[in-house]
CSV table of N, CA and C in Angstrom, one decimal:
chain,number,residue,atom,x,y,z
A,140,GLN,N,-3.0,-22.1,-1.3
A,140,GLN,CA,-2.6,-20.9,-1.1
A,140,GLN,C,-2.6,-19.6,-2.0
A,141,THR,N,-3.3,-19.8,-1.7
A,141,THR,CA,-4.5,-17.8,-2.3
A,141,THR,C,-3.1,-16.4,-2.0
A,142,ILE,N,-4.0,-16.3,-3.1
A,142,ILE,CA,-2.6,-14.6,-3.1
A,142,ILE,C,-3.0,-13.6,-1.7
A,143,LEU,N,-3.8,-13.8,-1.5
A,143,LEU,CA,-3.9,-13.0,0.5
A,143,LEU,C,-3.5,-13.7,1.1
A,144,ASP,N,-2.9,-14.6,0.6
A,144,ASP,CA,-1.6,-15.5,1.9
A,144,ASP,C,-0.1,-15.5,1.9
A,145,SER,N,0.4,-14.9,0.5
A,145,SER,CA,1.3,-14.4,-0.1
A,145,SER,C,1.7,-12.9,0.4
A,146,ILE,N,0.5,-12.8,0.8
A,146,ILE,CA,0.5,-10.8,0.9
A,146,ILE,C,1.2,-11.1,3.0
A,147,PRO,N,2.8,-10.3,2.3
A,147,PRO,CA,3.3,-10.2,3.9
A,147,PRO,C,2.4,-9.5,4.2
A,148,THR,N,3.1,-8.8,6.3
A,148,THR,CA,2.2,-7.8,7.1
A,148,THR,C,3.2,-7.6,7.7
A,149,THR,N,4.8,-8.2,7.0
A,149,THR,CA,6.1,-8.0,8.3
A,149,THR,C,6.2,-6.6,8.8
A,150,ARG,N,5.9,-5.6,7.6
A,150,ARG,CA,5.6,-4.3,8.0
A,150,ARG,C,5.8,-3.0,7.9
A,151,ARG,N,6.1,-2.6,9.2
A,151,ARG,CA,5.2,-1.7,10.1
A,151,ARG,C,6.5,-0.7,10.5
A,152,TYR,N,5.1,0.8,10.1
A,152,TYR,CA,5.9,1.5,10.3
A,152,TYR,C,5.0,2.3,11.7
A,153,ILE,N,4.3,3.6,11.6
A,153,ILE,CA,4.1,4.3,12.8
A,153,ILE,C,3.3,4.1,13.4
A,154,GLY,N,2.7,4.4,14.5
A,154,GLY,CA,1.9,3.7,16.1
A,154,GLY,C,1.3,2.1,15.3
A,155,SER,N,2.9,1.5,15.7
A,155,SER,CA,3.4,-0.6,14.9
A,155,SER,C,1.7,-0.6,16.5
A,156,ASN,N,2.3,0.2,17.2
A,156,ASN,CA,1.8,-0.6,18.6
A,156,ASN,C,0.6,-0.2,19.4
A,157,GLN,N,-0.1,0.6,18.6
A,157,GLN,CA,-1.3,0.9,18.5
A,157,GLN,C,-2.4,0.0,17.5
A,158,GLY,N,-2.2,-0.9,16.6
A,158,GLY,CA,-2.8,-1.4,16.6
A,158,GLY,C,-2.8,-1.4,14.5
A,159,ALA,N,-3.8,-2.3,14.0
A,159,ALA,CA,-3.5,-1.9,12.5
A,159,ALA,C,-4.5,-0.6,12.6
A,160,ASN,N,-3.8,0.4,10.8
A,160,ASN,CA,-4.9,0.8,11.0
A,160,ASN,C,-3.9,2.0,9.5
A,161,TRP,N,-4.4,2.6,8.8
A,161,TRP,CA,-3.7,3.1,7.3
A,161,TRP,C,-2.5,3.4,7.9
A,162,LYS,N,-2.5,4.7,8.7
A,162,LYS,CA,-0.8,4.5,9.0
A,162,LYS,C,0.7,4.0,9.1
A,163,THR,N,0.2,2.8,10.2
A,163,THR,CA,0.6,1.5,10.4
A,163,THR,C,2.0,1.2,9.7
A,164,PHE,N,2.2,1.3,7.8
A,164,PHE,CA,2.7,0.9,6.7
A,164,PHE,C,2.8,1.3,6.4
A,165,VAL,N,2.7,3.0,6.2
A,165,VAL,CA,2.6,4.3,5.5
A,165,VAL,C,4.2,4.3,6.3
A,166,PRO,N,6.2,4.3,4.6
A,166,PRO,CA,6.8,4.5,5.5
A,166,PRO,C,6.7,5.9,5.4
A,167,PRO,N,8.3,6.4,5.9
A,167,PRO,CA,9.4,8.3,5.4
A,167,PRO,C,8.9,7.6,3.7
A,168,LEU,N,8.6,9.1,3.2
A,168,LEU,CA,9.0,9.0,1.4
A,168,LEU,C,10.7,9.2,1.0
A,169,ASP,N,11.4,8.4,0.3
A,169,ASP,CA,12.8,8.9,0.4
A,169,ASP,C,12.8,9.8,-0.8
A,170,THR,N,13.1,11.3,-0.5
A,170,THR,CA,13.6,11.6,-1.4
A,170,THR,C,15.5,12.2,-2.0
A,171,ARG,N,16.0,11.2,-0.6
A,171,ARG,CA,17.3,11.4,-1.2
A,171,ARG,C,18.0,11.3,-2.5
A,172,GLY,N,18.7,11.3,-3.4
A,172,GLY,CA,20.0,11.0,-4.2
A,172,GLY,C,19.1,11.9,-5.2
A,173,ARG,N,17.7,12.7,-4.8
A,173,ARG,CA,17.0,12.9,-6.2
A,173,ARG,C,17.3,14.5,-6.2
A,174,SER,N,17.0,15.4,-7.2
A,174,SER,CA,16.7,16.5,-8.0
A,174,SER,C,15.8,17.0,-8.0
A,175,ILE,N,14.9,16.8,-6.4
A,175,ILE,CA,13.2,17.6,-6.1
A,175,ILE,C,13.8,18.3,-5.5
A,176,PRO,N,13.0,19.5,-5.1
A,176,PRO,CA,13.2,20.7,-3.7
A,176,PRO,C,12.6,19.9,-2.7
A,177,SER,N,12.9,20.7,-1.8
A,177,SER,CA,12.7,20.1,0.6
A,177,SER,C,11.2,19.3,-0.1
A,178,GLY,N,10.7,18.8,0.7
A,178,GLY,CA,8.8,18.7,0.3
A,178,GLY,C,7.9,18.4,-0.7
A,179,CYS,N,8.7,18.6,-2.1
A,179,CYS,CA,8.4,17.9,-2.8
A,179,CYS,C,8.4,15.9,-2.9
A,180,LEU,N,7.4,16.0,-3.9
A,180,LEU,CA,7.7,14.2,-4.5
A,180,LEU,C,7.0,13.9,-5.4
A,181,TYR,N,7.3,13.1,-5.7
A,181,TYR,CA,7.3,12.7,-7.6
A,181,TYR,C,5.5,11.1,-7.1
A,182,LEU,N,4.8,12.3,-8.1
A,182,LEU,CA,3.0,11.2,-7.6
A,182,LEU,C,3.2,9.8,-7.4
A,183,ASP,N,4.3,9.4,-9.1
A,183,ASP,CA,4.8,7.9,-8.8
A,183,ASP,C,4.8,7.1,-7.5
A,184,ASP,N,5.6,8.0,-6.4
A,184,ASP,CA,6.7,7.4,-4.7
A,184,ASP,C,5.4,7.5,-4.5
A,185,PHE,N,4.1,8.3,-4.2
A,185,PHE,CA,3.2,9.0,-3.4
A,185,PHE,C,2.3,7.4,-3.7
A,186,LEU,N,1.8,7.7,-5.2
A,186,LEU,CA,0.9,6.2,-5.0
A,186,LEU,C,0.9,5.1,-4.5
A,187,MET,N,2.4,4.9,-5.0
A,187,MET,CA,3.0,3.6,-4.6
A,187,MET,C,3.6,3.2,-3.2
A,188,CYS,N,3.3,4.3,-2.4
A,188,CYS,CA,3.3,4.5,-0.8
A,188,CYS,C,2.2,4.7,0.3
A,189,MET,N,0.6,4.2,-0.9
A,189,MET,CA,-0.7,4.3,-0.5
A,189,MET,C,-0.6,3.5,0.0
A,190,PRO,N,-1.3,2.9,1.5
A,190,PRO,CA,-2.1,2.0,1.9
A,190,PRO,C,-3.5,1.9,0.4
A,191,VAL,N,-3.7,0.4,0.4
A,191,VAL,CA,-4.3,0.3,-1.2
A,191,VAL,C,-5.9,-0.2,-0.6
A,192,SER,N,-6.0,0.3,0.3
A,192,SER,CA,-7.4,1.2,0.7
A,192,SER,C,-7.7,2.7,0.5
A,193,ILE,N,-7.1,3.1,0.4
A,193,ILE,CA,-6.9,4.7,0.6
A,193,ILE,C,-6.7,4.9,-1.4
A,194,PHE,N,-5.6,4.0,-2.0
A,194,PHE,CA,-5.6,4.3,-3.0
A,194,PHE,C,-7.3,4.3,-3.8
A,195,LEU,N,-7.2,2.8,-3.7
A,195,LEU,CA,-9.0,2.8,-4.1
A,195,LEU,C,-10.2,3.5,-4.2
A,196,ALA,N,-10.1,4.3,-3.0
A,196,ALA,CA,-10.8,5.4,-2.6
A,196,ALA,C,-10.5,6.5,-4.0
A,197,ILE,N,-9.5,6.5,-3.9
A,197,ILE,CA,-9.3,7.7,-5.3
A,197,ILE,C,-9.1,7.6,-6.6
A,198,VAL,N,-8.9,5.9,-6.6
A,198,VAL,CA,-8.6,5.9,-7.8
A,198,VAL,C,-8.9,4.9,-8.6
A,199,TYR,N,-10.0,5.1,-9.9
A,199,TYR,CA,-11.3,4.2,-10.2
A,199,TYR,C,-9.9,2.4,-11.3
A,200,VAL,N,-10.4,1.8,-10.1
A,200,VAL,CA,-10.0,0.5,-11.1
A,200,VAL,C,-11.3,-0.1,-12.0
A,201,PRO,N,-11.3,0.0,-13.1
A,201,PRO,CA,-12.6,-0.3,-13.8
A,201,PRO,C,-12.0,-2.0,-14.3
A,202,TYR,N,-11.3,-3.5,-13.9
A,202,TYR,CA,-11.6,-4.2,-13.6
A,202,TYR,C,-11.3,-5.5,-12.9
A,203,LYS,N,-11.4,-6.8,-13.3
A,203,LYS,CA,-11.9,-7.7,-12.0
A,203,LYS,C,-10.2,-7.9,-11.3
A,204,VAL,N,-9.5,-7.4,-9.8
A,204,VAL,CA,-8.4,-8.3,-10.2
A,204,VAL,C,-8.2,-9.0,-8.5
A,205,PRO,N,-7.6,-10.6,-9.5
A,205,PRO,CA,-7.7,-11.3,-8.2
A,205,PRO,C,-7.9,-11.8,-7.1
A,206,GLY,N,-8.3,-11.4,-5.7
A,206,GLY,CA,-7.7,-11.2,-4.3
A,206,GLY,C,-8.3,-10.5,-3.8
A,207,LEU,N,-9.0,-9.8,-4.9
A,207,LEU,CA,-9.1,-7.9,-3.9
A,207,LEU,C,-10.4,-7.7,-3.0
A,208,MET,N,-11.1,-8.2,-3.6
A,208,MET,CA,-12.7,-8.1,-2.2
A,208,MET,C,-12.4,-9.0,-0.9
A,209,GLU,N,-11.3,-10.0,-1.1
A,209,GLU,CA,-10.7,-10.4,-0.1
A,209,GLU,C,-9.4,-9.7,0.7
A,210,LEU,N,-8.9,-8.7,0.4
A,210,LEU,CA,-8.4,-7.8,0.8
A,210,LEU,C,-8.4,-7.0,1.4
A,211,LEU,N,-9.5,-6.3,0.3
A,211,LEU,CA,-10.4,-5.3,1.1
A,211,LEU,C,-11.4,-5.5,2.6
A,212,SER,N,-11.4,-7.4,2.2
A,212,SER,CA,-11.9,-7.5,3.8
A,212,SER,C,-11.2,-8.0,4.8
A,213,HIS,N,-10.2,-8.5,4.7
A,213,HIS,CA,-9.1,-8.7,6.3
A,213,HIS,C,-8.8,-7.6,7.3
A,214,PRO,N,-8.7,-7.6,8.1
A,214,PRO,CA,-8.7,-6.6,9.1
A,214,PRO,C,-7.1,-5.1,8.9
A,215,THR,N,-6.6,-6.3,8.1
A,215,THR,CA,-4.8,-5.6,8.2
A,215,THR,C,-4.3,-5.6,7.4
A,216,LYS,N,-5.0,-6.8,6.4
A,216,LYS,CA,-3.9,-6.6,5.0
A,216,LYS,C,-4.7,-5.2,4.0
A,217,ARG,N,-5.9,-4.9,4.4
A,217,ARG,CA,-5.9,-3.8,3.6
A,217,ARG,C,-5.2,-2.7,3.7
A,218,TYR,N,-5.0,-2.3,4.7
A,218,TYR,CA,-4.0,-2.0,4.5
A,218,TYR,C,-2.5,-1.7,4.4
A,219,ILE,N,-2.0,-2.4,3.8
A,219,ILE,CA,0.0,-2.6,2.5
A,219,ILE,C,-0.8,-1.4,1.7
A,220,LEU,N,0.6,-1.2,1.9
A,220,LEU,CA,1.0,-0.9,0.0
A,220,LEU,C,0.7,-1.1,-1.2
A,221,VAL,N,0.3,0.0,-1.8
A,221,VAL,CA,0.5,-0.5,-3.4
A,221,VAL,C,1.5,-1.6,-3.8
A,222,ARG,N,2.6,-1.0,-3.2
A,222,ARG,CA,3.3,-1.4,-4.2
A,222,ARG,C,4.3,-3.1,-3.2
A,223,ASP,N,3.7,-3.8,-2.3
A,223,ASP,CA,3.3,-4.7,-1.5
A,223,ASP,C,3.2,-5.6,-2.5
A,224,LEU,N,1.4,-5.2,-2.8
A,224,LEU,CA,0.9,-6.7,-4.1
A,224,LEU,C,1.7,-7.3,-4.6
A,225,PRO,N,1.3,-8.5,-4.6
A,225,PRO,CA,1.9,-9.5,-5.0
A,225,PRO,C,1.8,-9.3,-6.8
A,226,ALA,N,2.1,-9.6,-7.0
A,226,ALA,CA,2.6,-9.0,-9.7
A,226,ALA,C,1.6,-9.3,-9.8
A,227,GLU,N,0.6,-10.2,-9.8
A,227,GLU,CA,-0.9,-10.9,-10.5
A,227,GLU,C,-1.3,-9.8,-9.7
A,228,MET,N,-1.7,-9.1,-8.4
A,228,MET,CA,-2.7,-7.8,-8.3
A,228,MET,C,-2.1,-6.5,-9.0
A,229,ARG,N,-0.8,-6.2,-8.9
A,229,ARG,CA,-0.1,-5.4,-9.8
A,229,ARG,C,-0.5,-4.8,-10.6
A,230,TYR,N,-0.5,-6.3,-11.9
A,230,TYR,CA,-0.7,-6.1,-13.3
A,230,TYR,C,-2.4,-6.7,-13.7
């Protein structure tokens, strides 16, 4: 089993019935229980809820991550969230 096979694609949110795009896997940000003003968010929460393909367009990753190129070429899994990546791809 490859790293790509271990990534689930079961979480779906906005526009799930319209095919896979970057909005499909992005959940609403949960700020309840935190002492931040309405409409604000923590940057780490924002980055972790970002699809991998968009995250890599913004953040430079200078080292080789196993399975990353296969993930980016997959039509659906390229849109999963950074927080849903397997541990061997995150660290």
